[in-house]
Short mmCIF file of C-alpha atoms in Angstrom, two decimals:
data_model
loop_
_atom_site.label_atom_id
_atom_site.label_comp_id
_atom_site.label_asym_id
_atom_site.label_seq_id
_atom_site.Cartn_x
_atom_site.Cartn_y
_atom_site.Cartn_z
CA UNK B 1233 122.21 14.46 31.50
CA UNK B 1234 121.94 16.06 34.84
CA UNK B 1235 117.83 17.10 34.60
CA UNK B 1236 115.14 16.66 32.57
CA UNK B 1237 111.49 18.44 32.34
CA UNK B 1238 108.53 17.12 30.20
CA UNK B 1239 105.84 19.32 30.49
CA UNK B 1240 102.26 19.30 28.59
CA UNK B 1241 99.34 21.48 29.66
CA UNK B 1242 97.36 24.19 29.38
CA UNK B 1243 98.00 27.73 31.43
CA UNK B 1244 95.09 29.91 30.76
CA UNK B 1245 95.19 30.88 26.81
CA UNK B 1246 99.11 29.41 26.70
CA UNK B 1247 99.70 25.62 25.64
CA UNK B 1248 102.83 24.33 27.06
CA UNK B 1249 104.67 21.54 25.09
CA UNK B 1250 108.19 20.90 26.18
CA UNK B 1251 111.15 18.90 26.56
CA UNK B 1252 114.21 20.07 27.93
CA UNK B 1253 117.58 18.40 29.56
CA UNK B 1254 120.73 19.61 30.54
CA UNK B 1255 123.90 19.37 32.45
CA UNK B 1256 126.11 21.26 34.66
CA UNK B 1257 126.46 24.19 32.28
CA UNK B 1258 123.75 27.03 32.39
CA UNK B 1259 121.26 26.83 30.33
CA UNK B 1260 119.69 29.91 28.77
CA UNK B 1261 115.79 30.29 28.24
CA UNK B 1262 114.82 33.16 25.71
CA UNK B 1263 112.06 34.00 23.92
CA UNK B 1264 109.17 36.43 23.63
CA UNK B 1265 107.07 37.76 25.78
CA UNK B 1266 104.17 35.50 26.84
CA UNK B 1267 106.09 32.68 25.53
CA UNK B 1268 105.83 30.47 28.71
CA UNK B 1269 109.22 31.00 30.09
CA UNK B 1270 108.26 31.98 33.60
CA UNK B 1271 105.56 29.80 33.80
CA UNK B 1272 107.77 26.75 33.01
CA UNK B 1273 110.46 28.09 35.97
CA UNK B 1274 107.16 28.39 38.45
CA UNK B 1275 105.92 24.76 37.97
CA UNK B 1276 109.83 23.03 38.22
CA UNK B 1277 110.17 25.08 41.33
CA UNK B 1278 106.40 23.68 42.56
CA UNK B 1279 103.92 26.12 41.91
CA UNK B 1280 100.52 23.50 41.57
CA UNK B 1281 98.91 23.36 38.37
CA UNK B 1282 97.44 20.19 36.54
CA UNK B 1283 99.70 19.29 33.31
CA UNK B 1284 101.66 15.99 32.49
CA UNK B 1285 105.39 15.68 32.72
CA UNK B 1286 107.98 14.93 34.73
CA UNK B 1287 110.84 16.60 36.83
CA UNK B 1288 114.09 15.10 37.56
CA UNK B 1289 117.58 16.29 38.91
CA UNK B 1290 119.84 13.77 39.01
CA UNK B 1291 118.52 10.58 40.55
CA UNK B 1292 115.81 12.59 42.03
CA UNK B 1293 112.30 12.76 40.70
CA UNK B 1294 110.48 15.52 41.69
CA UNK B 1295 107.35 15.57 39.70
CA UNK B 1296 105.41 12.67 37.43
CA UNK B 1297 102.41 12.88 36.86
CA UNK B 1298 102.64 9.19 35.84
CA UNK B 1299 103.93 7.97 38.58
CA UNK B 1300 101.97 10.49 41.44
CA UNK B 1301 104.82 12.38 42.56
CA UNK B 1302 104.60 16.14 43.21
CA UNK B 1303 107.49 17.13 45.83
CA UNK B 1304 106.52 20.22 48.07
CA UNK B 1305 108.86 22.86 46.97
CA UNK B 1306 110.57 22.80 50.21
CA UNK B 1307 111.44 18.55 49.52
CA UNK B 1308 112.36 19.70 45.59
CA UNK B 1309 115.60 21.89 46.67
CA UNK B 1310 115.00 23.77 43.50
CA UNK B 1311 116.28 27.34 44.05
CA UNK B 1312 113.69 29.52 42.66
CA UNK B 1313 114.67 33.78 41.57
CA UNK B 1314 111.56 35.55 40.53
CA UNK B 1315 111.13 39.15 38.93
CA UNK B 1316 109.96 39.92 41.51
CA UNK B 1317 112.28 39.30 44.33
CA UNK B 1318 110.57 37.31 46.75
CA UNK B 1319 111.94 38.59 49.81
CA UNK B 1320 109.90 38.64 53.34
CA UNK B 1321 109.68 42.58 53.88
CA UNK B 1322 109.79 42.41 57.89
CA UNK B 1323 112.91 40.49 57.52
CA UNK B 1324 116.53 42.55 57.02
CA UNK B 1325 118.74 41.80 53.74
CA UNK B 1326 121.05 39.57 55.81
CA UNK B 1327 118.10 37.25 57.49
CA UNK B 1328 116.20 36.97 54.28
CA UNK B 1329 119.99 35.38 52.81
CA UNK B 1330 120.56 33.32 56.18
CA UNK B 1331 116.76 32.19 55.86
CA UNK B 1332 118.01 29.63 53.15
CA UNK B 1333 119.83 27.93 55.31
CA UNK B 1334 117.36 27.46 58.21
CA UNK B 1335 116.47 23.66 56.81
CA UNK B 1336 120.42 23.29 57.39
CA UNK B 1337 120.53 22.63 60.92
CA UNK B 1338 123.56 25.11 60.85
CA UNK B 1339 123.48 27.14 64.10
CA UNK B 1340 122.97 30.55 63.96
CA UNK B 1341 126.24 32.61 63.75
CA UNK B 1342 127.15 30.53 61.19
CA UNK B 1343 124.44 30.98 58.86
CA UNK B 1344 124.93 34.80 59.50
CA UNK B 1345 128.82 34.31 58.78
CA UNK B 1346 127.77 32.45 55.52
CA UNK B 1347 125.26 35.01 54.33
CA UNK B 1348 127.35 37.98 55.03
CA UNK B 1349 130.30 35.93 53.52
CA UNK B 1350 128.50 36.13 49.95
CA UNK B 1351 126.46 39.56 50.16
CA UNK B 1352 130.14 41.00 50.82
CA UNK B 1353 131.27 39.01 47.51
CA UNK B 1354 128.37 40.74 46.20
CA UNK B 1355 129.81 44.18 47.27
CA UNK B 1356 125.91 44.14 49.00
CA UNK B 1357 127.28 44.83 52.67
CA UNK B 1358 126.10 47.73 53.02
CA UNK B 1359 122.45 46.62 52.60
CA UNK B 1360 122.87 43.42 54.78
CA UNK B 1361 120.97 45.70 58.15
CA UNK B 1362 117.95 47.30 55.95
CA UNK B 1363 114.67 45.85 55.04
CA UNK B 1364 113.28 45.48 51.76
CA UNK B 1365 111.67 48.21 51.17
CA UNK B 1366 114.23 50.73 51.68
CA UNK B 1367 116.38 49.30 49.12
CA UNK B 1368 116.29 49.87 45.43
CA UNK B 1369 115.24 47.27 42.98
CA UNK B 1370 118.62 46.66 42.26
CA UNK B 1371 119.80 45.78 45.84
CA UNK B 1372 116.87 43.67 46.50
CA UNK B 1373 118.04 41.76 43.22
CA UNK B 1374 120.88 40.76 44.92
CA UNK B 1375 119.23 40.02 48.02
CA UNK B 1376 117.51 37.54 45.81
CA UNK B 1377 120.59 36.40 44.63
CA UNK B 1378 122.49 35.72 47.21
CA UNK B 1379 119.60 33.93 48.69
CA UNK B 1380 119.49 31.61 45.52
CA UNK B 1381 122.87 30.82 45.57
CA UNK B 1382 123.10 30.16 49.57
CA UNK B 1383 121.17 27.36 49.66
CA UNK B 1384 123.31 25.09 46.87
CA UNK B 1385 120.45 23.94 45.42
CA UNK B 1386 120.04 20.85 43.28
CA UNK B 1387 118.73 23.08 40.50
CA UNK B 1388 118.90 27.23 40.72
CA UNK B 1389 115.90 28.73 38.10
CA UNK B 1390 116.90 32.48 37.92
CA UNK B 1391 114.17 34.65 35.91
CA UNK B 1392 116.00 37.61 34.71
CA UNK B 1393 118.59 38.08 37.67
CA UNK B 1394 120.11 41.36 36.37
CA UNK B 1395 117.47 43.10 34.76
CA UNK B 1396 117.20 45.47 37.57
CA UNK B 1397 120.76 46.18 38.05
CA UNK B 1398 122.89 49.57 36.05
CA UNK B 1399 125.07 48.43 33.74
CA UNK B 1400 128.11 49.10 36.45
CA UNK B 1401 126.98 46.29 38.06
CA UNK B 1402 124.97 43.94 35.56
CA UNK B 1403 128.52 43.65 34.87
CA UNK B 1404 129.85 42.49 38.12
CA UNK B 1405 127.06 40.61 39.38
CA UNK B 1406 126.90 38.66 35.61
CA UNK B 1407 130.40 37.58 36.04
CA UNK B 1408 130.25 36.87 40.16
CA UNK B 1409 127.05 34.95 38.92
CA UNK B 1410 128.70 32.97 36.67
CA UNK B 1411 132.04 31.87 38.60
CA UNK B 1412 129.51 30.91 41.14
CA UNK B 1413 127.73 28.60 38.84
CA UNK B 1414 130.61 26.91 37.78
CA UNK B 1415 132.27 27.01 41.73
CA UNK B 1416 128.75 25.23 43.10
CA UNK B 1417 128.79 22.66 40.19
CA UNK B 1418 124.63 23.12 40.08
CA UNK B 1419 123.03 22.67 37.32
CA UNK B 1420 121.12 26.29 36.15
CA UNK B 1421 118.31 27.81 33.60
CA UNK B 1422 118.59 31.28 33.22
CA UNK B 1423 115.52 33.13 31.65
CA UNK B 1424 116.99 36.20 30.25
CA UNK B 1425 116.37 39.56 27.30
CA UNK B 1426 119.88 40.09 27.21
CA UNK B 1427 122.16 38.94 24.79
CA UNK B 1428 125.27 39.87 27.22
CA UNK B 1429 123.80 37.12 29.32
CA UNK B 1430 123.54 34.70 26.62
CA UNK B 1431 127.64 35.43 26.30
CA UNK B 1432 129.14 35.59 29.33
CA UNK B 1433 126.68 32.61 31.08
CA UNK B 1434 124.61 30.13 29.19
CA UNK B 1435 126.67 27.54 27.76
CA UNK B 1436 123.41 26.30 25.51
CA UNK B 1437 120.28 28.26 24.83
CA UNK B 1438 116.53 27.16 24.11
CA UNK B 1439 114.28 28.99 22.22
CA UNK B 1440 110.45 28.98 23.65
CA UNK B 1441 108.17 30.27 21.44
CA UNK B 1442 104.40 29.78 21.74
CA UNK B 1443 105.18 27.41 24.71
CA UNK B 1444 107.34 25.26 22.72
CA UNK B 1445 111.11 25.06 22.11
CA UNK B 1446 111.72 26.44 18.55
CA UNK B 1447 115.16 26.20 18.52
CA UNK B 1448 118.70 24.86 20.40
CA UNK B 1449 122.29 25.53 20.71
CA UNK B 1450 125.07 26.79 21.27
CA UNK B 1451 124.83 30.96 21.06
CA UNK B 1452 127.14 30.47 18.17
CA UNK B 1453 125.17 27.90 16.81
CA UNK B 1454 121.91 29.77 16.74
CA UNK B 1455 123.53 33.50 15.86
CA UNK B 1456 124.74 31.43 12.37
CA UNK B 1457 121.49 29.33 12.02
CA UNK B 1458 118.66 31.22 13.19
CA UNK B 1459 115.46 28.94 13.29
CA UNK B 1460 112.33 32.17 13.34
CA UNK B 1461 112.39 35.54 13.07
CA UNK B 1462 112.75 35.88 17.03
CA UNK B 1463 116.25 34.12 17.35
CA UNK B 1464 117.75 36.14 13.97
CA UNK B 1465 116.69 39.65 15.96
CA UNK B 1466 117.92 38.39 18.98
CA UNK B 1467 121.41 36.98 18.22
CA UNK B 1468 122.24 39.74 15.46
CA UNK B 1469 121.97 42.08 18.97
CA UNK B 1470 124.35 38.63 20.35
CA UNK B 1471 126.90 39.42 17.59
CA UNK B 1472 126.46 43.30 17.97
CA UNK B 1473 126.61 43.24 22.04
CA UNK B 1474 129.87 40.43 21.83
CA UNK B 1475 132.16 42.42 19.72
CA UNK B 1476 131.90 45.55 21.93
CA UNK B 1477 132.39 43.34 24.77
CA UNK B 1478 135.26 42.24 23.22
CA UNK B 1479 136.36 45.91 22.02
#
């Protein structure tokens, strides 16, 4: 076990019950809508609401409510990829990358060699001069991106990373994404709709539903064993969206 998250509160209307621990392989969060996926991403990464649990990467502990411990996000090293982007509009696609490493102490050419080192492996050059909002949704994804994965965080949370992205390059970025996973050896949970995801990434899945985990597996495990209606839709899409990947 590389992390572990016990979480029990109350978010508005949503009641959060879960457990969850994993290692160095991706782990994919599905579920539907409303389910508490997001909102379980937001409070590892530090967003402040009351609930009791715990947080812990390694042999750090980030969060107990037992034990008073609530790490700024800045202390947690958590690298956190919302929907919706995150980026500081007045900054260009390059800084907003070479902003993650700021807390390095790495002088400054270097942190622009770094970040122009991975939006290139991106094929995101191009963009690295322009601000945020003369991009489209799908550059500023892997703005995003690239800023996630430029900091080598203890623990990367990515909510839907390609879901902006045409299939051309869900495809690239899904694969560059997951080489990089396995490259940085850091631990991941990857909330995602898409079964091609669940494939090509997530070496185990969990299944929130009702903010609880309803099921886990392997994505072979769960497309043969389906626990609820949700995870039978979603894998027989799996098994339909694998075979033409494999066609």
């Amino acid at each position: 076990m590389i992390w572990s998250v016990r979480l029990n509160g109350r978010i508005g209307d949503l009641g959060l019950d879960i457990e969850l621990e994993g290692g160095l392989g991706p782990l994919a969060l599905i579920g539907p809508n409303g389910a508490g996926k997001t909102t379980l991403l937001r409070w590892i990464a530090g967003a402040r609401f009351r609930a009791d649990g715990e947080v812990r990467v390694g042999d750090a502990l980030l969060y107990s409510a037992e034990h008073g411990v609530d790490l700024c996000p800045e202390e947690r090293r958590v690298a956190y990829l919302p929907q919706g982007y995150g980026l500081f509009p007045h900054l260009s696609g390059l800084k907003n990358v070479a902003f993650g490493l700021g807390r390095a102490k790495m002088p400054g050419n270097e942190r622009r060699a770094v970040a122009m080192k991975l939006l290139g492996e991106l094929d995101a050059l191009q963009i690295a001069e322009r601000l945020p909002s003369t991009m489209s949704g799908g550059e500023r994804q892997k703005v995003a991106l690239a800023r996630a994965l430029v900091m080598k965080p203890r623990l990367m949370l990515l909510d839907e990373p390609m879901a902006a992205l045409d299939t051309s390059s869900r495809r690239r970025t899904r694969a560059f994404l997951g080489s990089q996973i396995s490259k940085l050896g850091t631990p991941a949970i990857v909330v995602t709709h898409d079964p091609r995801d669940v494939w090509s990434i997530a070496s185990e899945v969990a299944v929130i539903e009702k903010g609880r985990v309803a099921q886990r597996g392997s994505p072979t495990e769960l497309a043969k064993e389906p626990a609820t209606d949700f995870v039978a839709e979603f894998f027989d899409m799996a098994w339909q969206a694998e075979e033409g990947m494999a066609r």
